Coordinates of C-alpha atoms in Angstrom, one line a residue:
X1 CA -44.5 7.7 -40.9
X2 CA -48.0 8.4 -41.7
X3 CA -51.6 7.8 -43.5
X4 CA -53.8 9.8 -45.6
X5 CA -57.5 9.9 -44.1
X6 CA -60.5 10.3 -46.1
X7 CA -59.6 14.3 -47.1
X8 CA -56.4 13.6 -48.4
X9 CA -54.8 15.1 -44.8
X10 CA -51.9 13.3 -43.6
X11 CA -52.7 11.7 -40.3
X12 CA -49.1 10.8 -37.7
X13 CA -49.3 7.9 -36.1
X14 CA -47.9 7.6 -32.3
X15 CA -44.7 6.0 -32.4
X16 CA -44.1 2.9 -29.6
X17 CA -42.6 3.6 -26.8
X18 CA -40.0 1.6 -25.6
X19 CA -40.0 0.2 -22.6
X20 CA -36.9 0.0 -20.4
X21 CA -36.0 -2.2 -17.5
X22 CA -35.9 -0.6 -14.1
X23 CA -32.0 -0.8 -14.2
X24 CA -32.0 0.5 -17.2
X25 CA -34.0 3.5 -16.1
X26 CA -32.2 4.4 -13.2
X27 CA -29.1 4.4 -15.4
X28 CA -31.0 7.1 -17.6
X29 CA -32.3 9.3 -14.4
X30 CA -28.4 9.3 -13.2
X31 CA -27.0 10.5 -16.6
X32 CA -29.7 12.7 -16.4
X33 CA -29.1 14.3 -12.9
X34 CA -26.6 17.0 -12.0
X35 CA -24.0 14.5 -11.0
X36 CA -24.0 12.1 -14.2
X37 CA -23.9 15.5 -16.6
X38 CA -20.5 16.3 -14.7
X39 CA -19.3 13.2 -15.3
X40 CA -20.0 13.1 -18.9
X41 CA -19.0 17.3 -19.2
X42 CA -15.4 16.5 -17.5
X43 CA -15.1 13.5 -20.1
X44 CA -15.8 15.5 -23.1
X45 CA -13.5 18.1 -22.1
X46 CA -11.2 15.7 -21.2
X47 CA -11.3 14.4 -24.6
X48 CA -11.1 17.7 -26.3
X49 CA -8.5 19.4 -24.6
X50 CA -6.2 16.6 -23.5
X51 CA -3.8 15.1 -26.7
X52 CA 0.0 14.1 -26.8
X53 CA 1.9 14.0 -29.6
X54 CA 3.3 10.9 -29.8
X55 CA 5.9 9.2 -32.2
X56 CA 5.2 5.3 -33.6
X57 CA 4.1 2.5 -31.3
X58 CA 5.3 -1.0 -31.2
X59 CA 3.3 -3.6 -29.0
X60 CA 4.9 -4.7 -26.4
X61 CA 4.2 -5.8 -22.3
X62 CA 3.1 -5.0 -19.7
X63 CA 0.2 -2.9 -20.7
X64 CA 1.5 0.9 -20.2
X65 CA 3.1 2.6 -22.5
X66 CA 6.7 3.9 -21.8
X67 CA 8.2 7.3 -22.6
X68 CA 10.5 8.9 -20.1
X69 CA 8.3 9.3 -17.1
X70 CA 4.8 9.2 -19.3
X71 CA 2.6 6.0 -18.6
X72 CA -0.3 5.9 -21.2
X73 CA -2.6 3.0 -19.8
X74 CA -4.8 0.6 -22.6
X75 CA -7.0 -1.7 -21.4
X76 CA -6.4 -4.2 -24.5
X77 CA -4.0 -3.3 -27.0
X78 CA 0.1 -2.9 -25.5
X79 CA 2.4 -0.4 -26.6
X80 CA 6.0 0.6 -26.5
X81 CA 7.0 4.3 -28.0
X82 CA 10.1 4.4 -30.9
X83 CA 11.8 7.4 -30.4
X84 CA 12.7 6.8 -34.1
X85 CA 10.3 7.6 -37.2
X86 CA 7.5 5.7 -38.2
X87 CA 8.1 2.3 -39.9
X88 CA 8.2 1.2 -43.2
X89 CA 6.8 -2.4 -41.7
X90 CA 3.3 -3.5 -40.2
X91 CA 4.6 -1.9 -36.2
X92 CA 2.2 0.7 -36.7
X93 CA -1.2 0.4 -36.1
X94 CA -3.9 2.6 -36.1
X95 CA -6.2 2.9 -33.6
X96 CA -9.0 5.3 -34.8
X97 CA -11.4 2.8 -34.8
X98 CA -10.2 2.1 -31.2
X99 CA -11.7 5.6 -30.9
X100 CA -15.0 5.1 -31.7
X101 CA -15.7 2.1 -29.8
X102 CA -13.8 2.8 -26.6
X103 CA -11.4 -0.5 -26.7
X104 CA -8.2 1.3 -26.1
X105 CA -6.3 4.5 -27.0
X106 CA -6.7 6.2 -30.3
X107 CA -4.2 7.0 -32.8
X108 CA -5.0 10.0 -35.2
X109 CA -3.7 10.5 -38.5
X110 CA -1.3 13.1 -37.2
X111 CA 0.3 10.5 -34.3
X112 CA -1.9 12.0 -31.7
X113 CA -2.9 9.8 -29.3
X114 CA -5.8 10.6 -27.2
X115 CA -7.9 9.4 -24.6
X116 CA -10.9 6.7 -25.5
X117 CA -14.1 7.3 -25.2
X118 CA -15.6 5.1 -22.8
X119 CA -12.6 4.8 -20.7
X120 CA -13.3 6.2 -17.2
X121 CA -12.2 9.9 -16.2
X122 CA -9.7 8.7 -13.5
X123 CA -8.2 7.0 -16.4
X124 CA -7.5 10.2 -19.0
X125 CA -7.7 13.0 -16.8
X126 CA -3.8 13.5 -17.1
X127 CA -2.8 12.3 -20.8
X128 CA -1.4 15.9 -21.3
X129 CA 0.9 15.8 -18.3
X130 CA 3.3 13.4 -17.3
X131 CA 1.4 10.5 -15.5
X132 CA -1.7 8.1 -16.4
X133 CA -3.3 6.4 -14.1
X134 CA -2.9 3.6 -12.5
X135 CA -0.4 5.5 -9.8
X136 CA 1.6 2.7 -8.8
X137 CA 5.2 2.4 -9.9
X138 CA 5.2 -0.9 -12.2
X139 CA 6.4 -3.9 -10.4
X140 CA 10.2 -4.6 -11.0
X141 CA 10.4 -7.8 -10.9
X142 CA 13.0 -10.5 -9.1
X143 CA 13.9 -8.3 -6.6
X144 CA 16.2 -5.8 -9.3
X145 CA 14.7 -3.1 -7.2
X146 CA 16.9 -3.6 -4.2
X147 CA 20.0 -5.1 -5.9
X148 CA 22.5 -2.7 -4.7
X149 CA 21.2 -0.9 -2.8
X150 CA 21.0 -0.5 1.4
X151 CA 18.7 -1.3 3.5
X152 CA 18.6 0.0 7.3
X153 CA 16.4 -2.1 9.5
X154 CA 15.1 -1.7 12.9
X155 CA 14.5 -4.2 15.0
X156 CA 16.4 -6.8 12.4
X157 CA 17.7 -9.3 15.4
X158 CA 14.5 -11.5 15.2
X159 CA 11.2 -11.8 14.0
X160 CA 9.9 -10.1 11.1
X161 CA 12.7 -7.5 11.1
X162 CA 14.8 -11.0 10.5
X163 CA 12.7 -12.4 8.1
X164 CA 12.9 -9.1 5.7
X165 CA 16.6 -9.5 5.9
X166 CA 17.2 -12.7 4.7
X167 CA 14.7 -11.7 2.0
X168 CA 16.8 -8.4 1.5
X169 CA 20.1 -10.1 1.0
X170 CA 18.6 -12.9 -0.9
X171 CA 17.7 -10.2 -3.1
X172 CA 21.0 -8.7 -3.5
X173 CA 20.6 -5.7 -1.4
X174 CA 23.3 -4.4 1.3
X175 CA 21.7 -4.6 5.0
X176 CA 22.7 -2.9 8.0
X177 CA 20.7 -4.2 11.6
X178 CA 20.0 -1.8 14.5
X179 CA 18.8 -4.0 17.6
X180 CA 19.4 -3.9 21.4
X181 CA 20.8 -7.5 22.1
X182 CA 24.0 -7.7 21.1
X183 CA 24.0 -12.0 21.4
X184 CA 21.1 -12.0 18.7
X185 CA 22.2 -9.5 16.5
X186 CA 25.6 -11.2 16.0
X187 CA 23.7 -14.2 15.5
X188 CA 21.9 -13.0 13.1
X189 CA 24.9 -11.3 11.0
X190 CA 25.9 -14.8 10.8
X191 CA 23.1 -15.7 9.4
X192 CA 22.5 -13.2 6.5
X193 CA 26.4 -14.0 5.7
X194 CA 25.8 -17.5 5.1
X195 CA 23.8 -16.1 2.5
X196 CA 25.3 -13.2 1.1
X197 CA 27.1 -12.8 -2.5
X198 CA 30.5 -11.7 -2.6
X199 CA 30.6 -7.7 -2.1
X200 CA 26.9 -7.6 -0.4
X201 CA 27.3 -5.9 3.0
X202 CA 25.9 -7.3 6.2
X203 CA 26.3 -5.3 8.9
X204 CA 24.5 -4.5 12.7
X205 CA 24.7 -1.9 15.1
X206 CA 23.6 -2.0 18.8
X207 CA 21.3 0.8 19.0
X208 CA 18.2 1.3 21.3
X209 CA 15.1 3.4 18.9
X210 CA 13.9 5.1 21.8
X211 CA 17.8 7.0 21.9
X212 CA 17.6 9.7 19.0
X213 CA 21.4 10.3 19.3
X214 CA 22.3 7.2 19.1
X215 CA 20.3 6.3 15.9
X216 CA 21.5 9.2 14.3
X217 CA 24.7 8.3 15.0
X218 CA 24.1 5.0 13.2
X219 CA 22.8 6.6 10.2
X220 CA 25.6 9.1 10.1
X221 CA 28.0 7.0 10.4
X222 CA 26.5 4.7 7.5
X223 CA 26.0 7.8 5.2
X224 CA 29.6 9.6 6.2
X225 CA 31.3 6.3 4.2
X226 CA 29.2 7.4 0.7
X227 CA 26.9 4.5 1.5
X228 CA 23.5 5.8 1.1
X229 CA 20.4 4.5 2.6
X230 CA 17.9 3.5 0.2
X231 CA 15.6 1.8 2.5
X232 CA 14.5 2.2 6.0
X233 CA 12.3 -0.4 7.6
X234 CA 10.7 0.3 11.0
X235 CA 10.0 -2.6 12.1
X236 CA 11.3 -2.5 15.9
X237 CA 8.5 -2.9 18.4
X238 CA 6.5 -4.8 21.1
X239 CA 2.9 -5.2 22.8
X240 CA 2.1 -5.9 26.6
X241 CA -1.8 -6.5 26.9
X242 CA -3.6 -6.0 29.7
X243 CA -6.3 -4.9 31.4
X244 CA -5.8 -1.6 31.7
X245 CA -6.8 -0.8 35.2
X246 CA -3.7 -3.7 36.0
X247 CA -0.9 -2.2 33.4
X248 CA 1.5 0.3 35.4
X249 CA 2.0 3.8 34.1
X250 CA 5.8 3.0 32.8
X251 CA 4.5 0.4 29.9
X252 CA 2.1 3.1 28.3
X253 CA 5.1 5.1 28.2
X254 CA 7.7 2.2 27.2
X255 CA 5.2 1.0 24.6
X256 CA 4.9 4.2 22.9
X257 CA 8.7 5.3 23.1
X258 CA 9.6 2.2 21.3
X259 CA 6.6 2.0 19.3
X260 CA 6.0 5.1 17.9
X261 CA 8.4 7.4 18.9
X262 CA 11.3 5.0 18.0
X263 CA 9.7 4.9 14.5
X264 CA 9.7 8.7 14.2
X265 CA 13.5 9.1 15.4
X266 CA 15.1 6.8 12.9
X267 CA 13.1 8.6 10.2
X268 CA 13.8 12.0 11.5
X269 CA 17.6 10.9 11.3
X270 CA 17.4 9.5 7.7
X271 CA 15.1 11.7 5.6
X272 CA 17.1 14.9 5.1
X273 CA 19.7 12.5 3.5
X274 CA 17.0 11.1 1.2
X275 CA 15.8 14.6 0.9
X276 CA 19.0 16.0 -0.6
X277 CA 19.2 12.9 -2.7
X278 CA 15.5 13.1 -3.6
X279 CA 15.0 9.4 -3.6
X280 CA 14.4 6.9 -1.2
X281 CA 11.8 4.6 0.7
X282 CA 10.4 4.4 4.2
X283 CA 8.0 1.6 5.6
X284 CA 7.1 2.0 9.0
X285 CA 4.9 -1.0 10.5
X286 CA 1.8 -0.1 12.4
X287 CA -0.3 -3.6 12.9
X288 CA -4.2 -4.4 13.0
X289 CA -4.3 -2.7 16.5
X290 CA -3.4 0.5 14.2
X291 CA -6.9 -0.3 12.2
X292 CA -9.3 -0.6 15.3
X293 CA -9.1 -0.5 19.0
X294 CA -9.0 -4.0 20.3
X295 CA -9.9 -5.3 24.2
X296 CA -6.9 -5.3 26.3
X297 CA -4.4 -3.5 24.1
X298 CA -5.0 0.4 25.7
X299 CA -1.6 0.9 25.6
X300 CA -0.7 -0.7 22.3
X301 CA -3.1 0.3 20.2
X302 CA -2.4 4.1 20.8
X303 CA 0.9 3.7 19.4
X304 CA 0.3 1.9 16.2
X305 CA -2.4 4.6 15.3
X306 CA 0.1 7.2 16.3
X307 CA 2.4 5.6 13.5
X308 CA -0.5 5.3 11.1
X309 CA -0.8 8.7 11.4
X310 CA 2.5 9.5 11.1
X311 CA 3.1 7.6 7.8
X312 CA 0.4 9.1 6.3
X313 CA 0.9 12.7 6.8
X314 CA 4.4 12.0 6.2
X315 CA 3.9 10.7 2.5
X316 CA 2.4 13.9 1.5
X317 CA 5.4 15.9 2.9
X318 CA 8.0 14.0 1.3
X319 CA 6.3 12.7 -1.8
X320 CA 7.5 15.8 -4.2
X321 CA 11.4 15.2 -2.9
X322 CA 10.8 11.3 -4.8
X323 CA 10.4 9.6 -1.2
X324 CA 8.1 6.7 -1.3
X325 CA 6.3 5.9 2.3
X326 CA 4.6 2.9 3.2
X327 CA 2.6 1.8 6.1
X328 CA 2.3 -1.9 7.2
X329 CA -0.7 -3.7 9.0
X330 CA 0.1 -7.3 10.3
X331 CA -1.4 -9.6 11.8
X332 CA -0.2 -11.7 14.4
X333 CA 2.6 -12.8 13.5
X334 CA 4.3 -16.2 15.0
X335 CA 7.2 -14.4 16.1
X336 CA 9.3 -14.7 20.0
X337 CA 7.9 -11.2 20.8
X338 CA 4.4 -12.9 20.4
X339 CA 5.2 -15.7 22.5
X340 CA 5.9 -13.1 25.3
X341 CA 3.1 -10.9 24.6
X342 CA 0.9 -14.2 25.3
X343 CA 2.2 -14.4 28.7
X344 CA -0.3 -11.3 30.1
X345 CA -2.8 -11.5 27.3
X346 CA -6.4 -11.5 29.0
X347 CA -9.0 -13.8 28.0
X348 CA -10.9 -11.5 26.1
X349 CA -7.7 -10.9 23.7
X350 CA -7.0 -14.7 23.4
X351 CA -11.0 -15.0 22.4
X352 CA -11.4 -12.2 19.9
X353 CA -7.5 -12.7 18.1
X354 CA -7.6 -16.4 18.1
X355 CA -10.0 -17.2 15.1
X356 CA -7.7 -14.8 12.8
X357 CA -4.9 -17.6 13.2
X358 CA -1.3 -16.4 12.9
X359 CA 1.2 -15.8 9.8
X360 CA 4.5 -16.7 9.5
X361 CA 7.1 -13.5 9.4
X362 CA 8.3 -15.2 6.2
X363 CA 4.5 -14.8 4.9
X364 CA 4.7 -10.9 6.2
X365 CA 8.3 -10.1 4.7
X366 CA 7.3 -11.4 1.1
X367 CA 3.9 -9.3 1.5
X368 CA 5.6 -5.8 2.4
X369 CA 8.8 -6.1 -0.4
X370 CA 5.8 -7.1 -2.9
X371 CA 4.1 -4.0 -1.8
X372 CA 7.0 -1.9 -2.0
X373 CA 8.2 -2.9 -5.3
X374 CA 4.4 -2.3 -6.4
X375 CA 4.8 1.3 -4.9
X376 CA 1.7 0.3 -2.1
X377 CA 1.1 3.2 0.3
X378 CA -0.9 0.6 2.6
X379 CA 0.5 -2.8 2.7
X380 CA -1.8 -5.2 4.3
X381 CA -0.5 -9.0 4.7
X382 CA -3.6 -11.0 5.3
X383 CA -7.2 -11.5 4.1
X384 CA -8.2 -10.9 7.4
X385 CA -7.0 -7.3 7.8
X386 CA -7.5 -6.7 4.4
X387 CA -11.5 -7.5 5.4
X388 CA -10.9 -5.3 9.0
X389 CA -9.6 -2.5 6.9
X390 CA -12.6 -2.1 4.5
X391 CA -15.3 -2.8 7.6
X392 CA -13.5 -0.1 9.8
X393 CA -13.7 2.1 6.7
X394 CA -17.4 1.1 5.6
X395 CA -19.0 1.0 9.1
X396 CA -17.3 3.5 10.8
X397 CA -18.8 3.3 14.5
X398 CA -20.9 0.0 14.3
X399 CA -17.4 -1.8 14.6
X400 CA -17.4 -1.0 18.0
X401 CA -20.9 -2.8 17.9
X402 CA -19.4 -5.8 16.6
X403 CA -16.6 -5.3 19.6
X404 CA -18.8 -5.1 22.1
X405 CA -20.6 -8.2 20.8
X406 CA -17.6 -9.9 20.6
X407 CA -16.7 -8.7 24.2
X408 CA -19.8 -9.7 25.3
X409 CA -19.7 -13.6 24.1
X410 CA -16.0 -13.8 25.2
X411 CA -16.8 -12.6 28.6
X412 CA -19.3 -15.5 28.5
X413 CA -17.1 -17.9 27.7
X414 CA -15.0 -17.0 30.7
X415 CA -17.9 -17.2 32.9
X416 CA -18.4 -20.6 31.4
X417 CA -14.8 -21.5 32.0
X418 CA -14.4 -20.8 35.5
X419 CA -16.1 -22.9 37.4
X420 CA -14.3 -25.4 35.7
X421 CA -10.9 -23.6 37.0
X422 CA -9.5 -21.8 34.2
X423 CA -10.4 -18.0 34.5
X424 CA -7.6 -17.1 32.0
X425 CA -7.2 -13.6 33.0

């Protein structure tokens, strides 16, 4: 827009600026930069280059859409694909608005469904292969994802082992127990039996973790009868704190033999079964001790990051043969094992683990078959590791700042303690 001046010459007026918040701004400068232009060139493409022919749609739940082993995710509007041709009815609905304003996934005049436009890149990266983010399996639901099928548990004589296999049965699955103590494993079979349906398989076997030829054993003899192990749980396990100039040579050893090396021998037995079957699931458990080094635990604390480290380089071998692996972080757990392991726990220990509080193996069992059924690669049981988990990730090496100041003020409190007779070491 404009004005004549006195000699008829048009005269243009500056247009206002607008002014932009700071915010607002710095959103602008990022799109701008090198960064934001990638993000916005790999969506475009994305766009462009990624469609799937898709037949007629039908709204259903949850929120994915279903076709073979294709998940197409939309954020508001839920979808089932008919094999079948397109309706005569009101089923079909077209999304092409959807499109244009980013709400959901857009439906062209030709049955193409492609990505929308303001969903995020992690999102439509992969609508022209097989699998849309989100990557986890959907949850089941009531447990129909262990009805029928075996479980193999270490350690299932007591404790959380235990507590997953009353959970296991109650959930229809088959169970077989591999524990030391004879007394407490019969015990237990009693148990799960008291429970069991007609035609659900309870079983134990008196095995010790740290001897590989016996646990294969076991699992042979389980897969020789055409029962096939769906499931292995490592749960077998124990802690001895100390201090670590006090703890004899043998319980470094013990600790990681059972620990870690006990978890890697049943494994090593099952997986070529699950291999040649190209399905299966493994959970090993590692515990908070596996997420940072904690005062008095130099010889338990090793081992659980050993089997953190185990589970995860071991998903990426076996995820292509179908194998699911998850890794579990407890807490502490009220649990007979964590009665004894209070018995040489020093004073430091008790003061940095006690304001956590402890959760029932019930509370841990539920957590871990929750994560499995919602195909979790970490499964992490309480708010309180959850929280150690993203600090140890987001700090790095200032937790061990926060260590030594927690160290520092539980020292303190010993000093404070003794005179009054109770050293607790």
């Amino acid at each position: 827009m404009g004005s004549r001046c006195a000699k008829g010459f048009r005269v243009r007026r500056p247009r206002a600026r607008a002014v932009r918040s700071p915010m607002r701004s710095a959103a602008h400068a990022w799109a701008n930069s090198w960064t934001g232009m990638a993000m916005k060139s790999t969506i475009s493409l994305t766009k462009r280059s990624t469609r799937l022919k898709l037949p007629n749609m039908e709204r259903v739940s949850p929120p994915r859409v279903m076709a073979g082993s294709r998940r197409v995710w939309d954020r508001q509007a839920h979808y089932n694909i008919k094999s079948q041709g397109l309706p005569a009815g009101g089923l079909r609905r077209d999304l092409s608005s959807s499109l244009r304003c980013g709400r959901g996934a857009g439906l062209g005049a030709g049955g193409e469904v492609c990505a929308p436009f303001e969903l995020p890149a992690r999102i439509c990266y992969n609508l022209k292969g097989e699998d849309v983010l989100p990557p986890r399996d959907p949850p089941s639901g009531g447990g129909q994802m262990f009805a029928n099928r075996y479980a193999l548990l270490t350690g299932g004589s007591s404790g959380m082992g235990k507590a997953l296999a009353h959970l296991l049965v109650r959930r229809g699955a088959h169970v077989g127990l591999i524990a030391r103590n004879p007394e407490r494993l019969e015990q237990a079979r009693q148990e799960l039996l008291a429970e069991a349906t007609a035609g659900q398989t309870v079983e134990t076997f008196q095995a010790d973790v740290r001897d590989f030829q016996a646990v294969q054993a076991v699992v042979a003899a389980v897969e020789g009868r055409g029962q096939p192990i769906d499931f292995l749980f490592n749960v077998a396990g124990f802690a001895r704190p100390g201090y670590f100039h006090e703890l004899p040579l043998e319980v470094f050893r013990d600790q990681m033999e059972t620990n870690y090396f006990g978890t890697v021998h049943t494994t090593y037995a099952v997986v070529p079964y699950m291999m040649a079957r190209r399905r299966g699931h493994i959970v090993n458990f590692s515990s908070m001790g596996g997420l940072v080094a904690v005062f008095g635990y130099t010889a338990y604390c090793p081992s659980k990051f050993a089997v953190r480290g185990f589970s995860e380089a071991l998903r990426s071998e076996l995820k292509p043969y179908g194998i699911g692996v998850s890794v579990v972080y407890p807490p502490d757990t009220d649990t007979p094992g964590f009665a004894v392991e209070n018995q040489t726990k020093p004073f430091e220990t008790r003061y940095i683990s006690g304001s956590a509080g402890l959760m029932k193996p019930e509370e841990v069992a539920e957590a871990v078959l929750r994560g499995v059924e919602r195909g979790r690669i970490l499964i992490i049981p309480s708010l309180a590791s959850r929280l150690l988990y993203i600090g140890t990730n987001l700090l790095g090496a200032a937790t061990h700042l926060v260590m030594d100041l927690l160290v520092r003020r539980a020292q303190a409190a010993k000093a404070r303690s003794q005179p009054s007779g109770g050293s607790g070491a």
